[in-house]
mmCIF file with all atom_site columns, C-alpha atoms in Angstrom:
data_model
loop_
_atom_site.group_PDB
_atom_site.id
_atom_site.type_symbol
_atom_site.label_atom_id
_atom_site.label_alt_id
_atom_site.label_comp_id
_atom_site.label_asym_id
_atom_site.label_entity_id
_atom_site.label_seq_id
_atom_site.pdbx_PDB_ins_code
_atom_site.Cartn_x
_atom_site.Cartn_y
_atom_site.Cartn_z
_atom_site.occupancy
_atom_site.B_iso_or_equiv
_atom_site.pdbx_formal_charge
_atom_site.auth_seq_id
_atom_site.auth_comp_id
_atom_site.auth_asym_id
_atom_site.auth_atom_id
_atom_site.pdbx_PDB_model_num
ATOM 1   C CA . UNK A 1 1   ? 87.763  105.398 64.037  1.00 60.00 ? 1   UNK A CA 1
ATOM 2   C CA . UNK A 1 2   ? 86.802  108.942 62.952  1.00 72.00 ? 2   UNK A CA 1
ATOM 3   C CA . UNK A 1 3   ? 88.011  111.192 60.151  1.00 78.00 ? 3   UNK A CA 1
ATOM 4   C CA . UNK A 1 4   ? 90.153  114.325 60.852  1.00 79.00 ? 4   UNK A CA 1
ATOM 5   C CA . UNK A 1 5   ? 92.197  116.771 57.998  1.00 80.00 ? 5   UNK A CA 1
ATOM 6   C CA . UNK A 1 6   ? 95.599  116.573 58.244  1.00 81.00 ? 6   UNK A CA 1
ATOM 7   C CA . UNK A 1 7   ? 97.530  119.246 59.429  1.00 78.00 ? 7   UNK A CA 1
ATOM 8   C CA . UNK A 1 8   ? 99.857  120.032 56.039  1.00 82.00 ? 8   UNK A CA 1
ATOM 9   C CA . UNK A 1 9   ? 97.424  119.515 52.934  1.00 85.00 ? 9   UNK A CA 1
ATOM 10  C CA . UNK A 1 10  ? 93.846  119.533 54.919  1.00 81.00 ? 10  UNK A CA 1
ATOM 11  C CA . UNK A 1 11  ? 92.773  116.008 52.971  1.00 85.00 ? 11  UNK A CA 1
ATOM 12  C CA . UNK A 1 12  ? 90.648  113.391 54.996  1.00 84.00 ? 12  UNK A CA 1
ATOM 13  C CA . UNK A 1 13  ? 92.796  111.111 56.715  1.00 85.00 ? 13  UNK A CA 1
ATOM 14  C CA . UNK A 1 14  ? 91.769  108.575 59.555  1.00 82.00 ? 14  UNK A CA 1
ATOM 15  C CA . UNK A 1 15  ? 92.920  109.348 63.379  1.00 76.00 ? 15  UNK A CA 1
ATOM 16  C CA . UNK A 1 16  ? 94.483  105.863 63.433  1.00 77.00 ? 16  UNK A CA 1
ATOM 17  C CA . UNK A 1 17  ? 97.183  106.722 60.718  1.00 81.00 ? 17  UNK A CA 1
ATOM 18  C CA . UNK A 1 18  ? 100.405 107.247 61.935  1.00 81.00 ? 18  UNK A CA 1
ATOM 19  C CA . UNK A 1 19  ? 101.342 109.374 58.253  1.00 86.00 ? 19  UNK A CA 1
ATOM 20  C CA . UNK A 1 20  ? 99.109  111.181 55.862  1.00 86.00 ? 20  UNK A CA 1
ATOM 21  C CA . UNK A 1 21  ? 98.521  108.868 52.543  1.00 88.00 ? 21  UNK A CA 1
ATOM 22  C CA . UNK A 1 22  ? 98.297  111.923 50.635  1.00 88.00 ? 22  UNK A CA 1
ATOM 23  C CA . UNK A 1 23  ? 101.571 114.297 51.918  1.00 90.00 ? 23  UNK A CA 1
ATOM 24  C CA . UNK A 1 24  ? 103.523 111.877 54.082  1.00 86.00 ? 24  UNK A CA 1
ATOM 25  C CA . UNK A 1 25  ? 102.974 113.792 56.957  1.00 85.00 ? 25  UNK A CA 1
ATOM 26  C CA . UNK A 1 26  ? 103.346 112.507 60.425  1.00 84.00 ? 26  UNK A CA 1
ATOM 27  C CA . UNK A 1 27  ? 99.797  112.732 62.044  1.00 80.00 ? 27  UNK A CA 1
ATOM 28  C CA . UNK A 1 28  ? 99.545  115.231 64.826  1.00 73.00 ? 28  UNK A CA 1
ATOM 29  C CA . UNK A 1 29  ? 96.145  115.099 66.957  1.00 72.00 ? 29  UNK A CA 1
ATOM 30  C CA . UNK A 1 30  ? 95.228  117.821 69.179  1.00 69.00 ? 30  UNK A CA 1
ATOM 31  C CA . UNK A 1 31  ? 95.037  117.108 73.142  1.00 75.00 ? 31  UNK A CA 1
ATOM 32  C CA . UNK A 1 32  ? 94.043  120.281 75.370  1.00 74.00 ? 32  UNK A CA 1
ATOM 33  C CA . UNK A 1 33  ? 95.683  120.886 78.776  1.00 75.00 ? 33  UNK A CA 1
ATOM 34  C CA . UNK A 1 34  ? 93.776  119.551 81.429  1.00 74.00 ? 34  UNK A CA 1
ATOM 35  C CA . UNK A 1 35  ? 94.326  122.400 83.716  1.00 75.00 ? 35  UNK A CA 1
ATOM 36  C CA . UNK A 1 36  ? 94.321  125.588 81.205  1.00 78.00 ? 36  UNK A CA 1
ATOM 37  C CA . UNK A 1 37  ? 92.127  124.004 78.381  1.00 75.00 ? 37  UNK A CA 1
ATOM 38  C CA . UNK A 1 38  ? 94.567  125.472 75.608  1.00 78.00 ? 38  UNK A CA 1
ATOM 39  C CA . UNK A 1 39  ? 94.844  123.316 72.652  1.00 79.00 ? 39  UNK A CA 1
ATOM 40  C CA . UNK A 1 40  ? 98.089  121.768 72.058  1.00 78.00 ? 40  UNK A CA 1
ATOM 41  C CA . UNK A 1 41  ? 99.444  119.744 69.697  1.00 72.00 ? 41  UNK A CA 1
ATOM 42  C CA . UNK A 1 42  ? 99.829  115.677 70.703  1.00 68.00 ? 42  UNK A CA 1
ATOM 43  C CA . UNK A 1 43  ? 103.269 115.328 70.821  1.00 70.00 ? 43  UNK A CA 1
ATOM 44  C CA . UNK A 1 44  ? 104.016 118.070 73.538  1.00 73.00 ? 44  UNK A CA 1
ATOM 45  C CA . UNK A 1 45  ? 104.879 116.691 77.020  1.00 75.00 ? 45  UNK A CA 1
ATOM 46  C CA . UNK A 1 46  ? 104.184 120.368 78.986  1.00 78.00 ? 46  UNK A CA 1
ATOM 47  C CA . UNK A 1 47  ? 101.812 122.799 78.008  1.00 77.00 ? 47  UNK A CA 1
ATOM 48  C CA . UNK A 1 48  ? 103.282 126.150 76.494  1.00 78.00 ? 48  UNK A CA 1
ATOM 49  C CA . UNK A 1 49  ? 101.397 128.054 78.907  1.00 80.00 ? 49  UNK A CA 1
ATOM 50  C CA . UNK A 1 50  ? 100.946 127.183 82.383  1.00 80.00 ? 50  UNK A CA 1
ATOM 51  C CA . UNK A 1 51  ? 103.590 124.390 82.137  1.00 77.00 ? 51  UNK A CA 1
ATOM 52  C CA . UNK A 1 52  ? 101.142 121.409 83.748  1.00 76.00 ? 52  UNK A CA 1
ATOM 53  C CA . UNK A 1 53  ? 102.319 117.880 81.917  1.00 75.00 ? 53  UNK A CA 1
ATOM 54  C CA . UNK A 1 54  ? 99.949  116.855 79.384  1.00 73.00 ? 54  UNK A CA 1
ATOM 55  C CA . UNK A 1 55  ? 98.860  113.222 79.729  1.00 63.00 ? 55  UNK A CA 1
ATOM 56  C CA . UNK A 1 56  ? 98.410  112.088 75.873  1.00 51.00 ? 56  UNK A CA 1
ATOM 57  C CA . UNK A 1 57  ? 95.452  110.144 74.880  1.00 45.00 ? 57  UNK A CA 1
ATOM 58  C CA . UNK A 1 58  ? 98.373  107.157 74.271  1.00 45.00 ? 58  UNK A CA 1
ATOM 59  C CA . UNK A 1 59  ? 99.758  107.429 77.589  1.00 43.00 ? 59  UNK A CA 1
ATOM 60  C CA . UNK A 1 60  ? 96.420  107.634 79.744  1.00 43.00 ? 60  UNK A CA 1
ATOM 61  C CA . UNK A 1 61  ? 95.904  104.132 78.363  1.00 43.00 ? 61  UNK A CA 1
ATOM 62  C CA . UNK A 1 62  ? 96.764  100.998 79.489  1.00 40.00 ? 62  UNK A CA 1
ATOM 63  C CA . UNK A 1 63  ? 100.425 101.354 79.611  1.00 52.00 ? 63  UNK A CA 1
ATOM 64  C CA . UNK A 1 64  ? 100.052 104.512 82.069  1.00 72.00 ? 64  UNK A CA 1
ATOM 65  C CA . UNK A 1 65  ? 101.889 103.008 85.005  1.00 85.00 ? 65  UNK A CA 1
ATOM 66  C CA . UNK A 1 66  ? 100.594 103.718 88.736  1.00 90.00 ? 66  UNK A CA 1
ATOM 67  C CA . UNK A 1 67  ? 102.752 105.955 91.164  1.00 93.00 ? 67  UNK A CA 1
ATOM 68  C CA . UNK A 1 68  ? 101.767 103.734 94.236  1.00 94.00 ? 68  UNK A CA 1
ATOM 69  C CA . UNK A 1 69  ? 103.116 100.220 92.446  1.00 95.00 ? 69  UNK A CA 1
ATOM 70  C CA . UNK A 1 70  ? 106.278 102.027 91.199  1.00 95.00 ? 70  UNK A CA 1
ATOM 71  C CA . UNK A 1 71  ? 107.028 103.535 94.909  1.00 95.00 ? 71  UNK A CA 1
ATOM 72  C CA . UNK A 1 72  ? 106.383 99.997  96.570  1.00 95.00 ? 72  UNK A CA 1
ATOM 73  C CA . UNK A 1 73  ? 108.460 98.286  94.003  1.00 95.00 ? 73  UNK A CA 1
ATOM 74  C CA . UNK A 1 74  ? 110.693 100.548 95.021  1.00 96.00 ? 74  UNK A CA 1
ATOM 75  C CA . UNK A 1 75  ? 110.611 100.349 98.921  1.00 96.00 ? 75  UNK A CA 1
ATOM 76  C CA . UNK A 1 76  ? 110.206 96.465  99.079  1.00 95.00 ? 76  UNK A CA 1
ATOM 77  C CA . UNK A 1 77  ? 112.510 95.229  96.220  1.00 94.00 ? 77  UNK A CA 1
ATOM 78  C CA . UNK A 1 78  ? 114.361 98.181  94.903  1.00 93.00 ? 78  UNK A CA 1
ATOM 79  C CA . UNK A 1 79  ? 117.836 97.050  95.339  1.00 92.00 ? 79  UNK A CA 1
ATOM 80  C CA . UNK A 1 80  ? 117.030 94.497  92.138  1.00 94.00 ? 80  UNK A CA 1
ATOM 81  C CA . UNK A 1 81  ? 115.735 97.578  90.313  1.00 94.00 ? 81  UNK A CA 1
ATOM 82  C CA . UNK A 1 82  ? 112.251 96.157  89.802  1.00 95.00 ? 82  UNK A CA 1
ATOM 83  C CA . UNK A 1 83  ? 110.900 99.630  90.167  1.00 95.00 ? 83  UNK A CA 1
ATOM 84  C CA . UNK A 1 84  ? 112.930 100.916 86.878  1.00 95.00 ? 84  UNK A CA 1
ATOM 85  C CA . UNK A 1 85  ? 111.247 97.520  85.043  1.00 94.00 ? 85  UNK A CA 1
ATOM 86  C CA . UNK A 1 86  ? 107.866 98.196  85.843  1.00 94.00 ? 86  UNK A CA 1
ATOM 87  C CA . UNK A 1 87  ? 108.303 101.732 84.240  1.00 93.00 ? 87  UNK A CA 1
ATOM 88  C CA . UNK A 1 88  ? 110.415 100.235 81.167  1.00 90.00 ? 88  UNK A CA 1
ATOM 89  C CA . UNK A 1 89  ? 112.992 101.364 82.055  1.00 92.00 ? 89  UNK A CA 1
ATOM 90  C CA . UNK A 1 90  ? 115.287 98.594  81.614  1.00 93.00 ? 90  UNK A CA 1
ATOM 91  C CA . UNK A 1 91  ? 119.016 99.719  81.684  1.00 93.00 ? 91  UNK A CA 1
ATOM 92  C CA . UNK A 1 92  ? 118.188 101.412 85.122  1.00 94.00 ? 92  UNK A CA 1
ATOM 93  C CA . UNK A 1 93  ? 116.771 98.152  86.189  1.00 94.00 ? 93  UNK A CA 1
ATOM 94  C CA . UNK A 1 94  ? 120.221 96.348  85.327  1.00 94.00 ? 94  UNK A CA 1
ATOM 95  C CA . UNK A 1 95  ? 122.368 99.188  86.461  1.00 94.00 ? 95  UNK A CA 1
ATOM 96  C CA . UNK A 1 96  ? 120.367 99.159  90.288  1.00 94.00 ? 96  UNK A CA 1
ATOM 97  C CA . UNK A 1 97  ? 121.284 95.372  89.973  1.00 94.00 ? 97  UNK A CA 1
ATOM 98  C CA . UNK A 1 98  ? 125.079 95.883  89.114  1.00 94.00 ? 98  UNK A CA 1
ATOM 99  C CA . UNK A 1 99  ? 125.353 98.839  91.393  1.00 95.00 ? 99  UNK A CA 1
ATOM 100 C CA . UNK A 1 100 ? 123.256 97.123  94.722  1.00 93.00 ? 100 UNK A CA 1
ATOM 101 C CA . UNK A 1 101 ? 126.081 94.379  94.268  1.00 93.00 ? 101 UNK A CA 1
ATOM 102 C CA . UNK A 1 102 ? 129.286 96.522  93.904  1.00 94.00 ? 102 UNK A CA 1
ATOM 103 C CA . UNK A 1 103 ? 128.111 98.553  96.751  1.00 93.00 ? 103 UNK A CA 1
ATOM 104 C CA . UNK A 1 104 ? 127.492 95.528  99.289  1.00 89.00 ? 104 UNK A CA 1
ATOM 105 C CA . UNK A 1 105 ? 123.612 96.336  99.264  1.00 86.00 ? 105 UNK A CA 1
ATOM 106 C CA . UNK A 1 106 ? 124.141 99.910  100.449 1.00 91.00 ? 106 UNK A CA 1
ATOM 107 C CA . UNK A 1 107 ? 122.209 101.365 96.816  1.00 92.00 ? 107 UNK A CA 1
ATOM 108 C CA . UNK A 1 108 ? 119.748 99.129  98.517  1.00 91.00 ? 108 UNK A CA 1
ATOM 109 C CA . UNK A 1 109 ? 119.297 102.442 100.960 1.00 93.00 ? 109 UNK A CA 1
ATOM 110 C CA . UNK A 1 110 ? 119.105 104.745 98.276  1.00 94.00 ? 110 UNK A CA 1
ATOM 111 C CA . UNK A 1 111 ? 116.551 102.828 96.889  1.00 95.00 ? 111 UNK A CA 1
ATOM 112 C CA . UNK A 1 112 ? 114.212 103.121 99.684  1.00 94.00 ? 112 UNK A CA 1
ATOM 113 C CA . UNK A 1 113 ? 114.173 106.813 99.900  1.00 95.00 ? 113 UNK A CA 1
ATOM 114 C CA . UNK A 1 114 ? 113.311 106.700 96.390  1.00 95.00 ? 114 UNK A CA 1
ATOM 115 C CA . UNK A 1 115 ? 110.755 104.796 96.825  1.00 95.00 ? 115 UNK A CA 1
ATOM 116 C CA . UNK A 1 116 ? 109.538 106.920 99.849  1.00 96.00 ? 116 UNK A CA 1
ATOM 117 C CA . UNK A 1 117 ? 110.113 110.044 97.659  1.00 95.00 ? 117 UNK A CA 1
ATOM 118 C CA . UNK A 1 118 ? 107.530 108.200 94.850  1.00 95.00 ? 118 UNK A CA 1
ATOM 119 C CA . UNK A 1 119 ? 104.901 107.958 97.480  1.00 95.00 ? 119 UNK A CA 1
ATOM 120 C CA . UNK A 1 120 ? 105.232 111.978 98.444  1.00 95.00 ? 120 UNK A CA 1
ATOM 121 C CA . UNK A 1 121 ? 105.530 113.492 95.116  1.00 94.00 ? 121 UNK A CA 1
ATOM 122 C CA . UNK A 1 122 ? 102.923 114.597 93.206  1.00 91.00 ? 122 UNK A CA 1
ATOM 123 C CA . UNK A 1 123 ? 101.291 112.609 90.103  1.00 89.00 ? 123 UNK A CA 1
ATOM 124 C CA . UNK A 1 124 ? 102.379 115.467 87.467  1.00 86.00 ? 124 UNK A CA 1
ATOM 125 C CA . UNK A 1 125 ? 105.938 115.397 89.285  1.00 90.00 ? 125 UNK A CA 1
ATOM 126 C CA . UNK A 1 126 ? 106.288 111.544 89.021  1.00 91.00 ? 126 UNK A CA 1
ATOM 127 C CA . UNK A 1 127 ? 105.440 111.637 85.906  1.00 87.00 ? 127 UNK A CA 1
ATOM 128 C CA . UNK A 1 128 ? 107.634 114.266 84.630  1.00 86.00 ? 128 UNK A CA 1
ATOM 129 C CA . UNK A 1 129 ? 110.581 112.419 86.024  1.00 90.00 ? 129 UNK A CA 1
ATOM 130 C CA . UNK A 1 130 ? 109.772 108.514 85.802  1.00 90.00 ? 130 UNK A CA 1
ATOM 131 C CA . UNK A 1 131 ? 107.634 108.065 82.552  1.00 86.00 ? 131 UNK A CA 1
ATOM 132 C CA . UNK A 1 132 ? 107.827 111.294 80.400  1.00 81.00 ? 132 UNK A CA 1
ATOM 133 C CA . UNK A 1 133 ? 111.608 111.895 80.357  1.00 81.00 ? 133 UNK A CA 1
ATOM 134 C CA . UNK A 1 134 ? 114.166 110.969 78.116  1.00 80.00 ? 134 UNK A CA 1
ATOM 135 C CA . UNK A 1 135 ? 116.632 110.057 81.115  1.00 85.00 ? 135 UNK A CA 1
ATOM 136 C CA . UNK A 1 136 ? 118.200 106.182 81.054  1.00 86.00 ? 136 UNK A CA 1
ATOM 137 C CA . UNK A 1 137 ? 118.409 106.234 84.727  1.00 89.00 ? 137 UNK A CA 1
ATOM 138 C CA . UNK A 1 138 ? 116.299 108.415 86.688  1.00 88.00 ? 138 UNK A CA 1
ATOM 139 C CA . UNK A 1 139 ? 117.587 108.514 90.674  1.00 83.00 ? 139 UNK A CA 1
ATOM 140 C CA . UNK A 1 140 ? 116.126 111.337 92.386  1.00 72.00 ? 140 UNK A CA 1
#
């Protein structure tokens, strides 16, 4: 744990607090863009600059979920939507379920591109559009 000035009044807070005891602040750490090195604050997703995703010290840890185990998920067992619960994403998950059924296992197909599509794209891309976005269901 280590010290740091908050952002609105400049007292001594800790890192770990989520608020500043002395404003009410929310916290806001600084991450830097691993390709640029600009410093940005720690709840942007892109940086302002060069546009590369910025991986947040709370997402690089141990919830960070691999590329690889999504896109096999997806290729071997997709049609149940297992892919969509390993990321958390659990109304996809149950909507791949409903929709595999309804559509006599044809999503089933769909599935397996995705999967296939996983595998080809590009960590900052999968990221972009499986973990960091604010979409329920993310297909393609």
């Amino acid at each position: 744990m280590a010290l740091i000035n908050c952002k609105e009044c400049g007292q001594m807070i800790s890192d770990a607090a989520k608020t500043c005891p002395h404003c009410g602040a929310p916290v806001i750490k600084d991450v830097y863009c691993p390709k640029c090195g600009k410093k940005v604050p720690e709840n942007v997703k892109f940086c302002p600059d060069c546009g590369t995703s910025i991986v947040s010290p709370s997402a690089s840890g141990t919830d960070s979920k691999d590329k690889t185990t999504a896109a096999l998920l997806a290729i071997l067992l997709g049609g149940f939507g297992i892919q969509y619960f390993y990321l958390g994403k659990t109304t996809a998950g149950i909507l791949t379920i409903v929709i595999t059924f309804c559509s006599c296992s044809f999503w089933w197909i769909i599935m397996l591109i995705q999967g296939i599509m996983m595998l080809t794209m590009s960590e900052e891309d999968f990221r972009a559009k499986y973990i960091d976005t604010d979409k329920t269901f993310p297909i393609f």
